[in-house]
PDB file of C-alpha atoms in Angstrom:
ATOM      1  CA  MET A   1       6.975  40.869 -52.124  1.00  0.00           C
ATOM      2  CA  GLN A   2       4.927  37.904 -49.684  1.00  0.00           C
ATOM      3  CA  LYS A   3       4.819  40.386 -47.489  1.00  0.00           C
ATOM      4  CA  GLU A   4       2.425  42.358 -49.993  1.00  0.00           C
ATOM      5  CA  GLY A   5       1.037  38.767 -50.570  1.00  0.00           C
ATOM      6  CA  ILE A   6      -0.390  38.462 -47.158  1.00  0.00           C
ATOM      7  CA  LEU A   7      -0.870  41.498 -46.681  1.00  0.00           C
ATOM      8  CA  LYS A   8      -3.728  41.626 -49.819  1.00  0.00           C
ATOM      9  CA  ARG A   9      -5.675  38.633 -48.127  1.00  0.00           C
ATOM     10  CA  LEU A  10      -5.823  40.130 -45.442  1.00  0.00           C
ATOM     11  CA  GLN A  11      -7.447  43.112 -46.712  1.00  0.00           C
ATOM     12  CA  SER A  12     -10.267  40.935 -48.650  1.00  0.00           C
ATOM     13  CA  TRP A  13     -11.070  39.176 -45.581  1.00  0.00           C
ATOM     14  CA  SER A  14     -14.533  40.275 -44.382  1.00  0.00           C
ATOM     15  CA  ILE A  15     -14.243  42.421 -41.022  1.00  0.00           C
ATOM     16  CA  ARG A  16     -15.922  39.627 -39.382  1.00  0.00           C
ATOM     17  CA  LEU A  17     -12.970  36.767 -40.124  1.00  0.00           C
ATOM     18  CA  LYS A  18     -10.460  40.065 -39.279  1.00  0.00           C
ATOM     19  CA  ILE A  19     -12.263  39.992 -35.460  1.00  0.00           C
ATOM     20  CA  PHE A  20     -12.649  36.416 -34.963  1.00  0.00           C
ATOM     21  CA  ALA A  21     -10.191  34.520 -36.739  1.00  0.00           C
ATOM     22  CA  PRO A  22      -7.635  36.312 -33.918  1.00  0.00           C
ATOM     23  CA  GLN A  23      -9.641  36.222 -31.075  1.00  0.00           C
ATOM     24  CA  ASN A  24     -10.379  32.653 -32.104  1.00  0.00           C
ATOM     25  CA  ALA A  25      -6.616  31.949 -32.166  1.00  0.00           C
ATOM     26  CA  LEU A  26      -6.200  33.641 -28.486  1.00  0.00           C
ATOM     27  CA  ASN A  27      -9.101  31.432 -27.210  1.00  0.00           C
ATOM     28  CA  ILE A  28      -6.794  28.607 -28.389  1.00  0.00           C
ATOM     29  CA  VAL A  29      -3.834  29.687 -26.740  1.00  0.00           C
ATOM     30  CA  LEU A  30      -5.803  30.335 -23.424  1.00  0.00           C
ATOM     31  CA  PHE A  31      -7.473  27.131 -23.407  1.00  0.00           C
ATOM     32  CA  LEU A  32      -3.397  25.322 -24.003  1.00  0.00           C
ATOM     33  CA  VAL A  33      -2.548  27.560 -20.571  1.00  0.00           C
ATOM     34  CA  ILE A  34      -5.489  26.812 -18.360  1.00  0.00           C
ATOM     35  CA  VAL A  35      -5.120  23.306 -19.439  1.00  0.00           C
ATOM     36  CA  PHE A  36      -1.367  22.928 -18.781  1.00  0.00           C
ATOM     37  CA  LEU A  37      -1.981  24.631 -15.375  1.00  0.00           C
ATOM     38  CA  ILE A  38      -4.613  22.863 -14.045  1.00  0.00           C
ATOM     39  CA  TYR A  39      -2.528  19.637 -14.812  1.00  0.00           C
ATOM     40  CA  ARG A  40       0.327  21.215 -13.554  1.00  0.00           C
ATOM     41  CA  THR A  41      -1.808  22.078 -10.145  1.00  0.00           C
ATOM     42  CA  VAL A  42      -3.877  18.351 -10.173  1.00  0.00           C
ATOM     43  CA  ASP A  43      -0.628  16.468 -10.657  1.00  0.00           C
ATOM     44  CA  ARG A  44       1.556  18.456  -7.939  1.00  0.00           C
ATOM     45  CA  GLU A  45      -1.716  18.158  -5.317  1.00  0.00           C
ATOM     46  CA  LEU A  46      -2.457  14.626  -5.628  1.00  0.00           C
ATOM     47  CA  ASN A  47       1.456  13.920  -5.585  1.00  0.00           C
ATOM     48  CA  ARG A  48       1.501  15.683  -2.978  1.00  0.00           C
ATOM     49  CA  TYR A  49      -1.891  14.125  -1.086  1.00  0.00           C
ATOM     50  CA  PHE A  50      -0.895  10.405  -2.693  1.00  0.00           C
ATOM     51  CA  ASP A  51       2.747  10.958  -0.654  1.00  0.00           C
ATOM     52  CA  GLY A  52       1.142  11.876   2.337  1.00  0.00           C
ATOM     53  CA  THR A  53      -1.123   8.950   2.434  1.00  0.00           C
ATOM     54  CA  ILE A  54       1.874   6.953   1.825  1.00  0.00           C
ATOM     55  CA  ARG A  55       3.868   7.933   4.479  1.00  0.00           C
ATOM     56  CA  THR A  56       0.916   7.956   6.627  1.00  0.00           C
ATOM     57  CA  GLN A  57       0.016   4.109   5.727  1.00  0.00           C
ATOM     58  CA  ALA A  58       4.095   2.873   5.389  1.00  0.00           C
ATOM     59  CA  GLN A  59       3.950   4.103   9.005  1.00  0.00           C
ATOM     60  CA  PHE A  60       1.045   2.234  10.149  1.00  0.00           C
ATOM     61  CA  ILE A  61       2.482  -0.805   8.553  1.00  0.00           C
ATOM     62  CA  GLN A  62       5.521  -0.380  10.873  1.00  0.00           C
ATOM     63  CA  ASP A  63       4.200   0.434  13.658  1.00  0.00           C
ATOM     64  CA  GLU A  64       1.914  -2.818  12.884  1.00  0.00           C
ATOM     65  CA  MET A  65       4.965  -4.596  12.875  1.00  0.00           C
ATOM     66  CA  SER A  66       6.779  -3.653  16.029  1.00  0.00           C
ATOM     67  CA  ARG A  67       3.528  -4.565  17.649  1.00  0.00           C
ATOM     68  CA  LEU A  68       2.775  -8.160  16.219  1.00  0.00           C
ATOM     69  CA  GLN A  69       6.753  -8.509  16.686  1.00  0.00           C
ATOM     70  CA  GLN A  70       6.537  -7.321  20.667  1.00  0.00           C
ATOM     71  CA  THR A  71       3.990  -9.595  20.627  1.00  0.00           C
ATOM     72  CA  ALA A  72       5.107 -12.866  18.917  1.00  0.00           C
ATOM     73  CA  LEU A  73       8.329 -12.245  21.918  1.00  0.00           C
ATOM     74  CA  GLN A  74       5.775 -11.966  24.617  1.00  0.00           C
ATOM     75  CA  ALA A  75       4.006 -15.085  23.887  1.00  0.00           C
ATOM     76  CA  GLY A  76       7.577 -16.814  23.289  1.00  0.00           C
ATOM     77  CA  GLU A  77       8.647 -15.397  26.331  1.00  0.00           C
ATOM     78  CA  TRP A  78       5.694 -17.205  27.903  1.00  0.00           C
ATOM     79  CA  PHE A  79       5.727 -20.442  26.198  1.00  0.00           C
ATOM     80  CA  GLU A  80       9.684 -20.797  27.451  1.00  0.00           C
ATOM     81  CA  SER A  81       8.551 -20.701  31.024  1.00  0.00           C
ATOM     82  CA  SER A  82       5.717 -22.657  30.631  1.00  0.00           C
ATOM     83  CA  ALA A  83       5.540 -25.378  32.732  1.00  0.00           C
ATOM     84  CA  ARG A  84       2.373 -26.944  31.885  1.00  0.00           C
ATOM     85  CA  LEU A  85       3.728 -27.002  27.981  1.00  0.00           C
ATOM     86  CA  ALA A  86       7.379 -28.733  29.145  1.00  0.00           C
ATOM     87  CA  GLU A  87       5.205 -31.249  30.882  1.00  0.00           C
ATOM     88  CA  ALA A  88       2.728 -32.049  28.407  1.00  0.00           C
ATOM     89  CA  LEU A  89       6.224 -32.036  25.603  1.00  0.00           C
ATOM     90  CA  GLN A  90       7.569 -34.472  27.872  1.00  0.00           C
ATOM     91  CA  THR A  91       5.293 -37.044  28.496  1.00  0.00           C
ATOM     92  CA  ASN A  92       3.999 -36.313  24.684  1.00  0.00           C
ATOM     93  CA  ASN A  93       0.787 -35.862  25.306  1.00  0.00           C
ATOM     94  CA  ARG A  94      -0.412 -33.783  22.175  1.00  0.00           C
ATOM     95  CA  GLN A  95      -3.874 -33.490  23.339  1.00  0.00           C
ATOM     96  CA  MET A  96      -2.787 -31.125  26.078  1.00  0.00           C
ATOM     97  CA  ALA A  97      -0.142 -29.682  23.965  1.00  0.00           C
ATOM     98  CA  LEU A  98      -2.566 -28.522  21.587  1.00  0.00           C
ATOM     99  CA  GLU A  99      -5.143 -27.175  23.829  1.00  0.00           C
ATOM    100  CA  LEU A 100      -1.983 -24.887  25.961  1.00  0.00           C
ATOM    101  CA  GLY A 101      -0.921 -24.001  21.770  1.00  0.00           C
ATOM    102  CA  GLN A 102      -5.108 -22.714  20.948  1.00  0.00           C
ATOM    103  CA  THR A 103      -5.666 -21.089  24.382  1.00  0.00           C
ATOM    104  CA  ALA A 104      -2.137 -19.286  23.804  1.00  0.00           C
ATOM    105  CA  MET A 105      -2.702 -18.552  20.773  1.00  0.00           C
ATOM    106  CA  SER A 106      -6.072 -16.465  21.408  1.00  0.00           C
ATOM    107  CA  ALA A 107      -4.903 -15.139  24.500  1.00  0.00           C
ATOM    108  CA  PHE A 108      -1.746 -13.503  22.578  1.00  0.00           C
ATOM    109  CA  GLY A 109      -3.426 -12.923  19.200  1.00  0.00           C
ATOM    110  CA  LEU A 110      -1.383 -14.844  17.225  1.00  0.00           C
ATOM    111  CA  HIS A 111      -2.687 -16.806  14.048  1.00  0.00           C
ATOM    112  CA  TYR A 112      -0.697 -19.604  13.982  1.00  0.00           C
ATOM    113  CA  PHE A 113       1.419 -21.503  16.728  1.00  0.00           C
ATOM    114  CA  VAL A 114       3.830 -24.201  16.158  1.00  0.00           C
ATOM    115  CA  VAL A 115       6.562 -26.408  17.783  1.00  0.00           C
ATOM    116  CA  THR A 116       8.957 -28.586  16.798  1.00  0.00           C
ATOM    117  CA  ASP A 117      11.453 -30.886  17.591  1.00  0.00           C
ATOM    118  CA  THR A 118      15.397 -30.059  17.790  1.00  0.00           C
ATOM    119  CA  GLU A 119      15.439 -31.557  14.131  1.00  0.00           C
ATOM    120  CA  GLY A 120      12.427 -29.456  12.553  1.00  0.00           C
ATOM    121  CA  ASP A 121      10.074 -32.250  12.772  1.00  0.00           C
ATOM    122  CA  VAL A 122       6.230 -30.795  13.915  1.00  0.00           C
ATOM    123  CA  LEU A 123       5.282 -31.473  16.877  1.00  0.00           C
ATOM    124  CA  ILE A 124       1.766 -29.488  16.787  1.00  0.00           C
ATOM    125  CA  ARG A 125       0.196 -27.210  14.775  1.00  0.00           C
ATOM    126  CA  ALA A 126      -2.302 -25.129  16.992  1.00  0.00           C
ATOM    127  CA  HIS A 127      -4.016 -23.037  14.061  1.00  0.00           C
ATOM    128  CA  ALA A 128      -4.207 -26.893  11.584  1.00  0.00           C
ATOM    129  CA  PRO A 129      -4.322 -28.881  14.443  1.00  0.00           C
ATOM    130  CA  GLU A 130      -4.727 -32.054  11.917  1.00  0.00           C
ATOM    131  CA  ASN A 131      -1.200 -31.382  10.215  1.00  0.00           C
ATOM    132  CA  TYR A 132       1.967 -32.324  12.298  1.00  0.00           C
ATOM    133  CA  GLY A 133       5.012 -35.093  11.636  1.00  0.00           C
ATOM    134  CA  ASP A 134       6.273 -32.842   8.729  1.00  0.00           C
ATOM    135  CA  ASN A 135       9.389 -31.055   8.841  1.00  0.00           C
ATOM    136  CA  ILE A 136      10.449 -27.461   8.742  1.00  0.00           C
ATOM    137  CA  SER A 137      13.508 -26.948   8.945  1.00  0.00           C
TER     138      SER A 137
END
């Protein structure tokens, strides 16, 4: 009974409506399929791109951290064996120690240089000469 009602309605449609209704429905389905496929492809490619970019940048940061660590260790070894720095600290010659620290900062490419006593009191900060005497322990 319902089938007959649907058939009667379809028979009453004009030829234009009988052709364009299924075509429009098909167009909508195809549009949705295409949008879905484009979304999936773009999502996959963007994920691949960002994954590669992040991995490359992470490796660069790791390499840079290793390089900075090596530079700091080399600078530390130099400072440990520097007779001039030891003399400046033993004679309490703050100006000489600052000059040595600033020279070493530029030579080693360091961003800061701090010398403390055994208690952690700052004797010199070559990167900020006016700030000293505080405790950083």
